[in-house]
Short mmCIF file of C-alpha atoms and ligand atoms in Angstrom, two decimals:
data_model
loop_
_atom_site.label_atom_id
_atom_site.label_comp_id
_atom_site.label_asym_id
_atom_site.label_seq_id
_atom_site.Cartn_x
_atom_site.Cartn_y
_atom_site.Cartn_z
CA MET A 1 28.47 -22.28 66.83
CA THR A 2 29.28 -20.05 63.58
CA THR A 3 30.39 -17.44 63.78
CA ARG A 4 28.71 -14.91 60.75
CA ARG A 5 30.66 -11.75 59.84
CA PHE A 6 28.96 -8.23 58.16
CA PRO A 7 30.36 -7.08 55.44
CA ASN A 8 34.07 -4.88 56.53
CA ASP A 9 32.25 -1.45 54.78
CA PHE A 10 28.33 -2.28 56.58
CA LEU A 11 27.01 0.53 58.80
CA TRP A 12 25.94 0.17 62.13
CA GLY A 13 22.86 2.45 63.07
CA THR A 14 21.15 3.42 65.94
CA ALA A 15 18.14 6.07 65.35
CA THR A 16 15.49 8.14 67.03
CA ALA A 17 12.32 10.76 65.88
CA SER A 18 11.82 14.89 66.81
CA PHE A 19 8.93 14.80 68.46
CA GLN A 20 9.54 10.73 69.74
CA VAL A 21 12.41 12.06 72.00
CA GLU A 22 13.49 16.07 71.49
CA GLY A 23 10.75 17.76 74.10
CA ALA A 24 11.23 21.11 74.96
CA ALA A 25 7.78 22.03 72.82
CA ASP A 26 7.89 25.46 73.46
CA ALA A 27 11.85 26.33 73.99
CA ASP A 28 12.83 28.78 71.08
CA GLY A 29 10.30 29.57 69.26
CA ARG A 30 9.38 26.12 67.99
CA GLY A 31 5.76 26.57 66.65
CA PRO A 32 2.64 23.76 67.43
CA SER A 33 3.01 20.71 65.44
CA ILE A 34 0.03 18.66 63.87
CA TRP A 35 0.90 15.97 66.73
CA ASP A 36 0.94 18.48 69.12
CA THR A 37 -2.91 18.64 68.38
CA PHE A 38 -3.54 15.39 68.12
CA CYS A 39 -2.34 14.55 71.44
CA ARG A 40 -4.80 16.90 73.04
CA LYS A 41 -8.12 15.18 71.58
CA PRO A 42 -9.79 13.04 74.13
CA GLY A 43 -9.63 9.07 73.34
CA ALA A 44 -6.41 9.88 70.39
CA VAL A 45 -3.44 8.79 72.94
CA ARG A 46 -2.73 6.15 75.43
CA ASN A 47 -3.13 7.66 78.64
CA ALA A 48 -2.99 11.57 77.16
CA ASP A 49 0.16 11.60 77.15
CA ASN A 50 1.92 13.94 74.70
CA GLY A 51 5.17 15.19 73.34
CA ASP A 52 5.87 18.57 75.69
CA ILE A 53 9.20 16.99 77.27
CA ALA A 54 9.28 13.10 76.58
CA CYS A 55 12.64 12.42 77.07
CA ASP A 56 13.72 15.89 77.63
CA HIS A 57 16.31 15.13 74.53
CA TYR A 58 16.72 18.97 73.49
CA HIS A 59 18.26 19.56 76.58
CA ARG A 60 20.01 16.24 77.06
CA VAL A 61 21.71 16.57 73.86
CA ASP A 62 24.86 15.82 74.45
CA GLU A 63 24.80 12.94 77.36
CA ASP A 64 22.51 11.05 73.96
CA LEU A 65 24.95 11.34 71.90
CA ASP A 66 27.93 10.03 74.72
CA LEU A 67 25.79 7.27 74.64
CA VAL A 68 25.36 7.25 70.98
CA LYS A 69 28.83 7.00 70.37
CA GLY A 70 29.13 4.12 73.20
CA LEU A 71 27.68 2.07 71.39
CA GLY A 72 30.40 2.18 68.72
CA VAL A 73 27.92 2.75 65.57
CA GLY A 74 29.51 4.29 62.26
CA SER A 75 26.01 6.43 62.09
CA TYR A 76 23.01 8.02 64.68
CA ARG A 77 19.69 8.44 62.51
CA PHE A 78 17.16 11.69 63.44
CA SER A 79 15.02 13.92 62.10
CA VAL A 80 14.59 17.40 62.30
CA ALA A 81 11.40 19.00 63.06
CA TRP A 82 10.35 21.30 61.18
CA PRO A 83 7.75 23.28 63.46
CA ARG A 84 11.51 24.61 65.42
CA ILE A 85 12.60 25.30 61.80
CA GLN A 86 9.74 27.06 60.56
CA PRO A 87 7.37 27.89 63.46
CA THR A 88 4.53 27.78 60.87
CA GLY A 89 6.13 26.47 58.10
CA LYS A 90 6.58 28.58 55.95
CA GLY A 91 8.93 31.66 55.90
CA PRO A 92 12.52 32.93 56.99
CA ALA A 93 14.06 30.40 59.04
CA ASN A 94 14.00 30.06 63.03
CA GLN A 95 17.14 30.37 64.06
CA PRO A 96 17.53 29.26 67.35
CA GLY A 97 15.68 26.37 66.03
CA LEU A 98 18.96 25.35 63.36
CA ASP A 99 21.38 26.48 66.12
CA PHE A 100 20.35 23.00 68.34
CA TYR A 101 20.33 21.21 64.83
CA ARG A 102 23.68 22.19 64.05
CA ARG A 103 25.15 20.94 68.48
CA LEU A 104 23.59 18.10 66.71
CA VAL A 105 25.62 17.70 63.90
CA ASP A 106 29.02 18.86 65.50
CA GLY A 107 28.50 17.11 68.59
CA LEU A 108 28.08 14.30 66.06
CA GLN A 109 31.37 15.43 63.92
CA ALA A 110 32.98 15.85 67.69
CA ARG A 111 32.45 11.73 68.50
CA ASP A 112 33.23 10.63 64.68
CA VAL A 113 29.52 9.35 63.99
CA GLU A 114 28.18 9.85 59.92
CA ALA A 115 24.80 11.60 60.81
CA THR A 116 21.57 10.45 59.05
CA ILE A 117 19.46 12.97 58.42
CA THR A 118 15.51 12.22 58.04
CA LEU A 119 14.01 15.65 57.15
CA TYR A 120 10.24 14.93 57.68
CA HIS A 121 9.05 12.18 60.68
CA TRP A 122 5.28 12.79 60.95
CA ASP A 123 6.00 16.23 62.37
CA LEU A 124 4.02 18.35 60.80
CA PRO A 125 3.72 22.63 61.35
CA GLN A 126 -0.07 22.55 62.36
CA ALA A 127 -0.02 25.48 60.18
CA LEU A 128 0.07 23.53 57.21
CA GLN A 129 -2.52 21.35 57.88
CA ASP A 130 -4.89 24.23 58.41
CA ASP A 131 -4.40 25.54 54.93
CA GLY A 132 -5.58 21.59 53.93
CA GLY A 133 -2.36 19.85 55.37
CA TRP A 134 -0.51 16.94 52.52
CA VAL A 135 -3.94 16.20 50.91
CA VAL A 136 -2.69 20.06 48.62
CA ARG A 137 -0.19 20.67 46.66
CA ASP A 138 1.19 22.99 48.17
CA THR A 139 1.66 20.98 51.52
CA ALA A 140 4.58 19.99 48.69
CA GLU A 141 5.97 23.16 47.96
CA ARG A 142 6.40 24.01 51.48
CA PHE A 143 7.95 20.72 51.86
CA ALA A 144 11.21 21.62 49.44
CA GLU A 145 11.98 25.68 50.49
CA TYR A 146 12.50 24.06 53.84
CA ALA A 147 14.78 20.71 53.25
CA ASP A 148 16.48 23.92 51.27
CA ILE A 149 16.93 25.98 54.40
CA VAL A 150 18.31 22.70 56.90
CA ALA A 151 20.35 21.75 53.46
CA ARG A 152 22.16 25.13 53.42
CA ALA A 153 22.30 25.18 57.18
CA ILE A 154 23.27 22.40 58.83
CA GLY A 155 24.44 20.13 55.44
CA ASP A 156 28.29 20.57 55.68
CA GLY A 157 27.72 17.86 58.90
CA ALA A 158 24.96 15.36 56.83
CA ALA A 159 25.45 11.79 55.58
CA ARG A 160 22.83 10.92 54.09
CA TRP A 161 19.13 12.73 53.77
CA ILE A 162 16.19 10.54 54.11
CA THR A 163 13.12 12.51 52.33
CA LEU A 164 9.90 10.79 54.52
CA ASN A 165 10.02 8.21 57.50
CA GLU A 166 7.02 5.86 56.57
CA PRO A 167 4.89 8.49 54.36
CA TRP A 168 2.40 5.53 54.33
CA CYS A 169 1.84 6.59 57.81
CA SER A 170 2.17 10.01 57.43
CA ALA A 171 -1.01 9.97 54.42
CA TRP A 172 -2.82 6.32 55.60
CA ARG A 173 -3.15 6.07 59.36
CA GLY A 174 -3.08 10.38 58.80
CA TYR A 175 -5.29 10.10 56.73
CA GLU A 176 -7.66 7.04 56.28
CA VAL A 177 -7.04 5.58 59.79
CA GLY A 178 -7.50 7.94 61.49
CA ASP A 179 -5.17 6.39 64.77
CA HIS A 180 -2.28 8.96 63.58
CA ALA A 181 -1.82 12.83 62.76
CA PRO A 182 -4.00 14.70 61.73
CA GLY A 183 -6.98 12.07 62.36
CA ILE A 184 -8.96 12.51 59.87
CA THR A 185 -10.75 8.95 58.26
CA ASP A 186 -11.10 9.78 54.53
CA VAL A 187 -10.01 7.71 51.08
CA GLY A 188 -9.52 10.20 49.00
CA GLN A 189 -8.24 12.69 51.16
CA ALA A 190 -5.40 10.11 51.68
CA ALA A 191 -5.01 9.38 48.24
CA ALA A 192 -4.15 12.81 47.74
CA ALA A 193 -1.58 12.68 50.19
CA HIS A 194 -0.04 10.21 48.95
CA HIS A 195 0.52 11.59 46.07
CA HIS A 196 1.29 15.10 47.81
CA LEU A 197 4.10 13.43 50.29
CA LEU A 198 5.73 11.19 47.36
CA LEU A 199 6.27 14.77 45.22
CA ALA A 200 7.44 16.42 48.15
CA HIS A 201 10.15 14.03 48.53
CA GLY A 202 10.72 14.41 44.67
CA LEU A 203 10.37 18.11 44.93
CA ALA A 204 13.31 18.05 47.91
CA THR A 205 15.04 15.63 46.21
CA GLU A 206 15.98 17.62 43.56
CA VAL A 207 16.53 21.20 45.75
CA LEU A 208 18.31 19.43 48.77
CA ARG A 209 20.90 17.38 45.32
CA ASP A 210 21.67 20.98 44.12
CA ALA A 211 22.53 22.40 47.46
CA THR A 212 24.62 19.56 48.96
CA PRO A 213 25.80 17.03 45.74
CA GLU A 214 27.84 15.31 47.58
CA VAL A 215 25.59 13.96 49.88
CA PRO A 216 23.26 10.63 49.17
CA VAL A 217 19.63 11.25 49.30
CA GLY A 218 16.62 8.48 50.53
CA ILE A 219 13.44 8.59 51.56
CA ALA A 220 12.81 5.17 54.60
CA LEU A 221 10.11 3.50 52.90
CA ASN A 222 7.17 1.04 55.87
CA LEU A 223 7.23 -1.48 53.32
CA ALA A 224 5.19 -4.64 54.00
CA ALA A 225 6.00 -8.69 53.83
CA LEU A 226 2.70 -9.24 52.70
CA ARG A 227 1.17 -13.52 53.33
CA PRO A 228 -1.79 -14.81 52.71
CA GLY A 229 -3.46 -16.84 55.95
CA THR A 230 -4.07 -19.32 53.71
CA ASP A 231 -4.87 -20.14 50.30
CA ASP A 232 -8.77 -19.22 49.57
CA PRO A 233 -8.71 -16.93 46.19
CA LEU A 234 -10.43 -14.57 48.15
CA ASP A 235 -7.61 -14.14 50.95
CA VAL A 236 -4.67 -13.98 48.21
CA ALA A 237 -7.07 -10.85 46.24
CA ALA A 238 -7.24 -9.24 50.18
CA THR A 239 -2.95 -9.61 50.29
CA LEU A 240 -2.81 -7.98 46.75
CA ARG A 241 -5.02 -5.34 47.17
CA MET A 242 -2.87 -4.51 50.05
CA ASP A 243 0.99 -4.62 48.47
CA GLY A 244 -1.10 -3.04 46.49
CA ASN A 245 -1.31 0.28 48.68
CA ARG A 246 1.52 -0.67 51.26
CA ASN A 247 4.69 -1.89 48.95
CA ARG A 248 3.88 -1.00 45.29
CA ILE A 249 1.93 2.68 45.97
CA PHE A 250 5.07 3.06 46.50
CA LEU A 251 8.10 1.66 44.00
CA ASP A 252 5.94 1.77 41.68
CA PRO A 253 6.20 5.13 41.65
CA LEU A 254 9.85 5.37 42.73
CA PHE A 255 11.45 2.98 40.45
CA ARG A 256 9.64 2.71 37.04
CA GLY A 257 7.56 6.29 37.76
CA GLU A 258 4.04 4.95 37.40
CA TYR A 259 1.58 4.42 39.39
CA PRO A 260 0.34 0.92 39.54
CA VAL A 261 -3.04 0.32 37.60
CA ASP A 262 -5.06 -2.29 40.19
CA MET A 263 -4.68 0.87 42.90
CA LEU A 264 -5.62 3.95 40.19
CA GLU A 265 -8.65 1.24 39.11
CA HIS A 266 -9.29 1.12 42.74
CA TYR A 267 -9.21 4.83 44.60
CA ALA A 268 -10.83 6.36 41.33
CA GLY A 269 -13.91 8.31 41.95
CA ARG A 270 -12.62 9.20 45.53
CA GLU A 271 -11.27 12.89 45.96
CA PRO A 272 -9.94 13.97 45.49
CA GLY A 273 -7.80 11.03 45.43
CA PHE A 274 -5.68 10.28 42.24
CA SER A 275 -6.83 13.03 40.38
CA VAL A 276 -4.42 15.60 41.54
CA VAL A 277 -1.12 13.87 39.85
CA ARG A 278 -0.43 16.32 37.65
CA ASP A 279 1.72 16.18 34.50
CA GLY A 280 5.59 15.74 35.30
CA ASP A 281 4.67 15.17 38.60
CA LEU A 282 5.86 11.45 38.40
CA ALA A 283 9.09 11.87 36.36
CA ILE A 284 10.03 13.91 39.54
CA ILE A 285 9.11 11.13 41.34
CA SER A 286 10.94 8.65 39.91
CA GLN A 287 14.13 10.49 39.76
CA PRO A 288 16.61 8.24 40.62
CA LEU A 289 17.56 7.71 44.23
CA ASP A 290 21.20 6.91 46.20
CA PHE A 291 20.21 4.30 48.21
CA LEU A 292 16.50 3.31 49.74
CA GLY A 293 15.80 2.75 53.99
CA VAL A 294 13.82 0.06 54.23
CA ASN A 295 12.05 0.14 58.05
CA TYR A 296 10.47 -3.33 59.39
CA TYR A 297 9.75 -5.05 62.51
CA SER A 298 7.31 -8.02 61.47
CA PRO A 299 5.43 -10.37 58.85
CA GLU A 300 1.75 -9.39 57.96
CA ILE A 301 -1.04 -12.21 57.45
CA ILE A 302 -3.54 -11.60 55.37
CA VAL A 303 -7.91 -12.70 55.20
CA ASP A 304 -10.12 -10.97 52.87
CA ALA A 305 -13.09 -8.95 55.48
CA THR A 306 -15.42 -12.08 54.77
CA ARG A 307 -12.87 -14.02 56.06
CA ARG A 308 -12.58 -13.74 59.54
CA GLN A 309 -14.35 -16.56 61.03
CA ALA A 310 -13.40 -19.17 57.99
CA ALA A 311 -10.05 -17.73 59.47
CA ARG A 312 -10.49 -18.11 63.31
CA GLU A 313 -11.42 -22.18 61.91
CA PHE A 314 -8.11 -22.26 60.69
CA GLY A 315 -6.31 -20.85 64.27
CA TYR A 316 -5.40 -17.36 63.66
CA THR A 317 -6.13 -14.33 65.79
CA VAL A 318 -8.34 -11.90 64.81
CA PRO A 319 -7.74 -9.15 64.13
CA THR A 320 -4.61 -7.44 65.67
CA ARG A 321 -3.84 -4.21 63.26
CA PRO A 322 -5.80 -1.18 62.37
CA GLU A 323 -7.30 -2.45 59.01
CA SER A 324 -7.85 -0.81 56.00
CA HIS A 325 -12.12 -1.20 55.94
CA ASP A 326 -11.56 0.02 52.48
CA LEU A 327 -9.30 -2.30 51.29
CA ALA A 328 -11.41 -5.24 53.26
CA ALA A 329 -8.34 -6.68 54.07
CA VAL A 330 -7.60 -7.60 58.03
CA GLY A 331 -4.39 -8.02 59.46
CA VAL A 332 -4.04 -11.90 61.60
CA LEU A 333 -1.15 -13.03 63.55
CA SER A 334 -0.86 -17.66 63.10
CA PRO A 335 -1.66 -19.77 65.73
CA GLY A 336 0.73 -19.75 68.21
CA ALA A 337 2.59 -16.73 67.31
CA GLN A 338 5.85 -15.00 69.39
CA VAL A 339 4.57 -10.91 69.34
CA THR A 340 6.22 -7.86 70.78
CA GLN A 341 4.81 -5.99 73.24
CA MET A 342 3.12 -3.91 69.73
CA ASN A 343 1.17 -7.22 69.47
CA TRP A 344 3.08 -7.55 66.17
CA GLU A 345 4.20 -10.81 65.29
CA ILE A 346 8.01 -11.93 65.42
CA ASP A 347 9.22 -13.63 62.73
CA ALA A 348 12.55 -12.36 60.92
CA SER A 349 12.05 -14.40 57.90
CA GLY A 350 10.15 -11.02 56.40
CA LEU A 351 12.40 -9.01 56.82
CA ARG A 352 15.67 -11.48 53.95
CA GLU A 353 11.88 -11.69 52.01
CA LEU A 354 10.99 -8.22 51.98
CA LEU A 355 15.07 -6.79 51.27
CA GLY A 356 15.02 -10.31 48.41
CA ARG A 357 11.79 -8.70 46.23
CA THR A 358 13.04 -5.85 46.47
CA SER A 359 16.25 -5.63 44.94
CA ARG A 360 14.67 -8.19 42.87
CA GLU A 361 11.67 -6.51 41.20
CA TYR A 362 12.97 -2.66 41.72
CA THR A 363 16.54 -1.27 42.61
CA ASP A 364 19.78 -2.39 42.82
CA ILE A 365 20.79 0.50 44.49
CA PRO A 366 22.17 0.20 48.10
CA LEU A 367 19.66 -0.51 50.45
CA TYR A 368 20.11 0.32 54.31
CA VAL A 369 17.50 -1.14 57.01
CA THR A 370 16.17 2.11 58.85
CA GLU A 371 14.51 1.17 61.25
CA ASN A 372 14.34 -3.09 63.50
CA GLY A 373 13.00 -3.45 66.38
CA ALA A 374 10.96 -4.50 69.39
CA ALA A 375 8.74 -3.04 72.21
CA TYR A 376 9.28 -5.05 75.50
CA ASP A 377 7.79 -4.41 78.68
CA ASP A 378 11.46 -3.63 80.72
CA TYR A 379 11.06 -2.80 83.90
CA VAL A 380 14.57 -1.90 86.22
CA GLY A 381 15.08 -5.30 88.30
CA PRO A 382 16.28 -5.40 92.29
CA THR A 383 20.03 -5.68 90.66
CA GLY A 384 19.57 -2.23 88.85
CA GLU A 385 19.71 -3.50 85.39
CA VAL A 386 17.53 -3.50 82.59
CA ARG A 387 17.62 -7.31 81.16
CA ASP A 388 16.23 -7.79 78.22
CA GLY A 389 16.68 -10.48 76.17
CA ASN A 390 13.46 -10.49 74.43
CA ARG A 391 14.81 -7.91 72.76
CA THR A 392 18.74 -8.82 72.46
CA GLU A 393 17.14 -12.41 70.82
CA TYR A 394 15.27 -10.33 68.24
CA LEU A 395 17.49 -8.27 67.04
CA ARG A 396 19.85 -11.49 66.96
CA ALA A 397 17.64 -12.67 64.69
CA HIS A 398 16.39 -9.85 62.92
CA LEU A 399 20.45 -9.54 61.86
CA GLY A 400 20.77 -13.43 60.75
CA ALA A 401 17.79 -12.00 58.13
CA VAL A 402 19.99 -8.90 57.42
CA LEU A 403 23.15 -11.69 56.79
CA ASP A 404 20.55 -14.31 54.49
CA ALA A 405 19.51 -11.59 52.30
CA ILE A 406 23.25 -10.32 51.94
CA GLU A 407 24.16 -14.26 51.07
CA ASP A 408 20.90 -13.95 49.22
CA GLY A 409 23.29 -11.49 47.17
CA VAL A 410 20.87 -8.06 48.03
CA ASN A 411 22.76 -4.94 48.15
CA VAL A 412 22.22 -4.19 52.23
CA VAL A 413 24.66 -2.12 53.42
CA GLY A 414 23.25 -0.48 56.91
CA PHE A 415 21.24 -1.44 59.79
CA PHE A 416 19.56 0.97 62.21
CA GLU A 417 18.23 0.12 65.07
CA TRP A 418 14.82 1.84 66.11
CA SER A 419 15.62 2.83 68.93
CA LEU A 420 18.49 4.85 70.80
CA LEU A 421 15.72 5.61 73.97
CA ASP A 422 13.03 5.04 75.30
CA ASN A 423 10.17 7.47 73.85
CA PHE A 424 6.45 8.45 72.48
CA GLU A 425 5.35 5.85 70.96
CA TRP A 426 2.74 8.11 68.55
CA ALA A 427 -0.75 6.58 69.69
CA PHE A 428 0.61 4.48 72.51
CA GLY A 429 2.50 7.46 74.02
CA TYR A 430 4.85 6.02 76.23
CA SER A 431 3.18 2.86 77.20
CA ARG A 432 5.81 1.04 74.69
CA ARG A 433 9.43 0.50 75.39
CA PHE A 434 11.15 0.63 72.06
CA GLY A 435 14.45 2.10 73.62
CA LEU A 436 19.00 0.08 73.89
CA VAL A 437 18.03 2.42 76.45
CA TRP A 438 15.90 2.38 79.56
CA VAL A 439 14.72 6.02 80.06
CA ASP A 440 12.80 7.11 83.42
CA PHE A 441 9.98 9.13 81.72
CA PRO A 442 9.81 11.26 85.62
CA THR A 443 12.86 12.35 86.23
CA GLY A 444 15.00 11.96 82.04
CA THR A 445 17.76 9.10 84.19
CA ARG A 446 18.83 7.58 81.31
CA LEU A 447 19.65 3.79 82.07
CA PRO A 448 21.96 0.92 79.79
CA LYS A 449 20.02 -1.95 78.55
CA GLN A 450 21.79 -5.54 78.54
CA SER A 451 20.68 -4.52 74.43
CA TYR A 452 22.52 -1.75 75.01
CA ASP A 453 26.07 -4.14 75.52
CA TRP A 454 25.10 -6.75 73.37
CA TYR A 455 24.60 -4.24 70.71
CA ALA A 456 27.79 -2.90 71.57
CA GLU A 457 30.00 -6.18 71.81
CA THR A 458 28.10 -6.81 67.87
CA ILE A 459 28.98 -3.87 65.98
CA LYS A 460 32.73 -4.39 67.79
CA ALA A 461 32.95 -7.62 66.29
CA ASN A 462 31.23 -7.10 63.07
CA ALA A 463 29.64 -10.53 63.21
CA LEU A 464 26.47 -12.66 65.46
C1 LIG B 1 7.97 3.27 63.18
C2 LIG B 1 8.03 4.48 63.20
C3 LIG B 1 9.12 4.65 64.38
C4 LIG B 1 8.23 4.34 65.63
C5 LIG B 1 8.41 2.94 65.06
C6 LIG B 1 8.31 1.54 66.33
O1 LIG B 1 6.36 3.04 62.27
O2 LIG B 1 8.44 5.55 62.13
O3 LIG B 1 8.86 6.46 65.09
O4 LIG B 1 7.73 4.44 65.81
O5 LIG B 1 7.41 2.65 63.73
#
């Protein structure tokens, strides 16, 4: 087998998010977030799991930073919990909350690992939700204030800022599909939330540039590698609608300063929807970024909602994901698809495709893969090890796709594996393990899996 090398300055990383790992829900003045509330809604989260304790990362941060260090990564991506900084989403900073993140960035610096800091990974202060959440413009303005507080407090320890993680999930899963917090099912609200999230990103970008001019700013999007299930015009049209809602509705405003016309037409009349857009907003949203983060797990194969039976006849498994009823599009699994424990189809070529398309059609700024990884039904075997060769294979294939993209001429400069630790996987609770490190949830004990060693060796070799 020939060795394939990564560029010398390729940035290796691993990632977590505050709500998924921290626990310590009431510690040091933290306020409740929309996910604390959502977890208590009957049936919302598998096994009625919640984030009260999670991986107890809040109390085990030094141990976890040693695990980060042990991988040999250049950077650790984590998120700041807004409700630790401003328990009600507004007003003065809660100093103990800032102290925790100071400890984190100092701990990284001491270990010579860069901090890639996400400001919003879905844990909106509940008090802001009570005032309308992302459906109201005020939340975007509050976010900019919060960003300013964080930047001034720990910006000296930041290597790069990510304003928002996967705003598609915040807006469309949170407000249309309803399987994520705040669990609303209203398309008009989802569209307004979408705009206000992008506005929040733009306002925060200005604030961050002002507070920490030397720190690069970007956003992490879960762009979708979409493929029509068949060449039937209905499936092709459904795929184009999904492309509008998953990709162009972000990339067009961010890089071209406009919303795609087909999407504006589609959502017209859904109140409040895009009627919340004000003059000047798109200029704020489209100011130049320093990098773009792309989160990728799986390609998505789409058929029109009227063609479920036809899709079955083609051998597809139907349906596989929460779907957008509004777009009348259904995600299906290919005949004989290999899937992860999430039931997500494994096909690394989607990552190469996505990176290539983004750079060809939208931007030549550096791209980071800000998330990629796999959930499997891991267990600690009789020898005391977690033998997760499936995860290693998944990562090997996707890192190969990154190399393919680089060979295609795409400016991919780094890769953050999701995730360092097994953690709270949102609506799946603790039933899905994505970690390089096994977490025994009853005791909090950490145990690096075989994939941890494999990733460390790959990083060291800087090659596959
Ligand atoms: C992404 C989220 C991340 C994690 C992975 C599996 O959508 O950003 O928090 O849950 O999926």
